[in-house]
Amino acid sequence: MWRRFCKGYQNTINLYTELNIASNKIISELDRKSLQQKCETPGGHKITIWKLLRAMVEHEIHHRGVLYTYLALLNVKTPPIFGLSSEEVIQHSKKQ
């Protein structure tokens, strides 16, 4: 199903944007009571909704790490996640 949407760069970006908007809408409607309820994962396991949301963030972090690792192996410079790169932090620390 997804394959037909993701042919080419722009279709991939469009799908990402569409799914991001839909996800933000769903998450923004959750209240404290909803976050304590159980839901079923795609694998059929029951989990508390707030725990599933945390796992989704951790999963995204994992994939970002994998992407950065492969880009580093290809000698592709990646943007720093939190502002300064490790090399820039070292340079700034030497100035003081």
Coordinates of C-alpha atoms in Angstrom, one line a residue:
M1 CA 0.0 0.0 0.0
W2 CA 2.7 2.6 1.0
R3 CA 4.8 1.8 -2.0
R4 CA 2.5 3.6 -4.4
F5 CA 2.8 6.8 -2.3
C6 CA 6.6 6.7 -2.0
K7 CA 7.8 6.7 -5.5
G8 CA 10.1 9.7 -5.7
Y9 CA 11.4 12.3 -3.4
Q10 CA 8.4 14.6 -3.4
N11 CA 5.9 11.8 -2.9
T12 CA 7.9 10.6 0.1
I13 CA 8.0 14.1 1.6
N14 CA 4.2 14.5 1.0
L15 CA 3.4 11.2 2.7
Y16 CA 5.7 12.1 5.6
T17 CA 3.9 15.5 6.0
E18 CA 0.5 14.0 5.8
L19 CA 1.2 11.3 8.4
N20 CA 2.9 13.8 10.6
I21 CA -0.1 16.1 10.6
A22 CA -2.4 13.1 11.3
S23 CA -0.2 11.9 14.2
N24 CA 0.0 15.3 15.8
K25 CA -3.8 15.6 15.7
I26 CA -4.3 12.3 17.4
I27 CA -1.6 12.9 20.0
S28 CA -2.9 16.5 20.8
E29 CA -6.3 15.0 21.6
L30 CA -5.0 12.7 24.3
D31 CA -5.7 13.7 27.9
R32 CA -4.3 12.2 31.2
K33 CA -7.0 9.6 31.3
S34 CA -6.4 8.5 27.7
L35 CA -2.7 8.2 28.3
Q36 CA -3.3 5.6 31.1
Q37 CA -5.5 3.4 28.9
K38 CA -4.2 0.3 27.1
C39 CA -4.0 -0.1 23.4
E40 CA -2.9 -2.9 21.1
T41 CA 0.4 -2.6 19.2
P42 CA 0.7 -3.7 15.6
G43 CA 2.3 -6.9 17.0
G44 CA -0.8 -7.7 19.0
H45 CA 0.6 -6.8 22.5
K46 CA -1.3 -4.7 25.0
I47 CA 0.6 -1.6 26.3
T48 CA -0.3 1.6 28.1
I49 CA -0.6 4.4 25.6
W50 CA 2.0 6.7 27.3
K51 CA 4.5 3.8 27.2
L52 CA 3.8 3.3 23.5
L53 CA 4.4 7.0 22.8
R54 CA 7.7 6.8 24.7
A55 CA 8.7 3.7 22.7
M56 CA 7.9 5.5 19.4
V57 CA 10.2 8.4 20.3
E58 CA 13.0 5.9 21.3
H59 CA 12.5 4.1 18.0
E60 CA 12.8 7.3 16.1
I61 CA 16.1 8.1 18.0
H62 CA 17.3 4.6 17.1
H63 CA 16.7 5.2 13.4
R64 CA 18.3 8.6 13.5
G65 CA 21.4 7.0 15.0
V66 CA 21.5 4.4 12.2
L67 CA 21.1 7.1 9.5
Y68 CA 23.9 9.2 11.1
T69 CA 26.1 6.1 11.3
Y70 CA 25.7 5.2 7.6
L71 CA 26.1 8.8 6.5
A72 CA 29.4 8.9 8.5
L73 CA 30.6 5.7 6.9
L74 CA 29.9 7.4 3.5
N75 CA 31.8 10.6 4.7
V76 CA 28.6 12.7 4.4
K77 CA 28.6 15.6 6.9
T78 CA 25.4 15.6 9.0
P79 CA 23.9 18.5 10.8
P80 CA 24.4 18.5 14.6
I81 CA 21.3 17.5 16.5
F82 CA 21.7 20.0 19.4
G83 CA 23.4 23.0 17.8
L84 CA 27.1 22.6 18.0
S85 CA 28.9 19.5 16.7
S86 CA 31.3 17.7 19.0
E87 CA 34.2 19.3 17.1
E88 CA 32.8 22.8 17.6
V89 CA 32.3 22.1 21.3
I90 CA 36.0 21.1 21.6
Q91 CA 37.1 24.3 19.7
H92 CA 34.9 26.5 21.9
S93 CA 36.3 24.9 25.1
K94 CA 39.9 25.6 23.9
K95 CA 39.2 29.3 23.6
Q96 CA 38.4 29.7 27.3

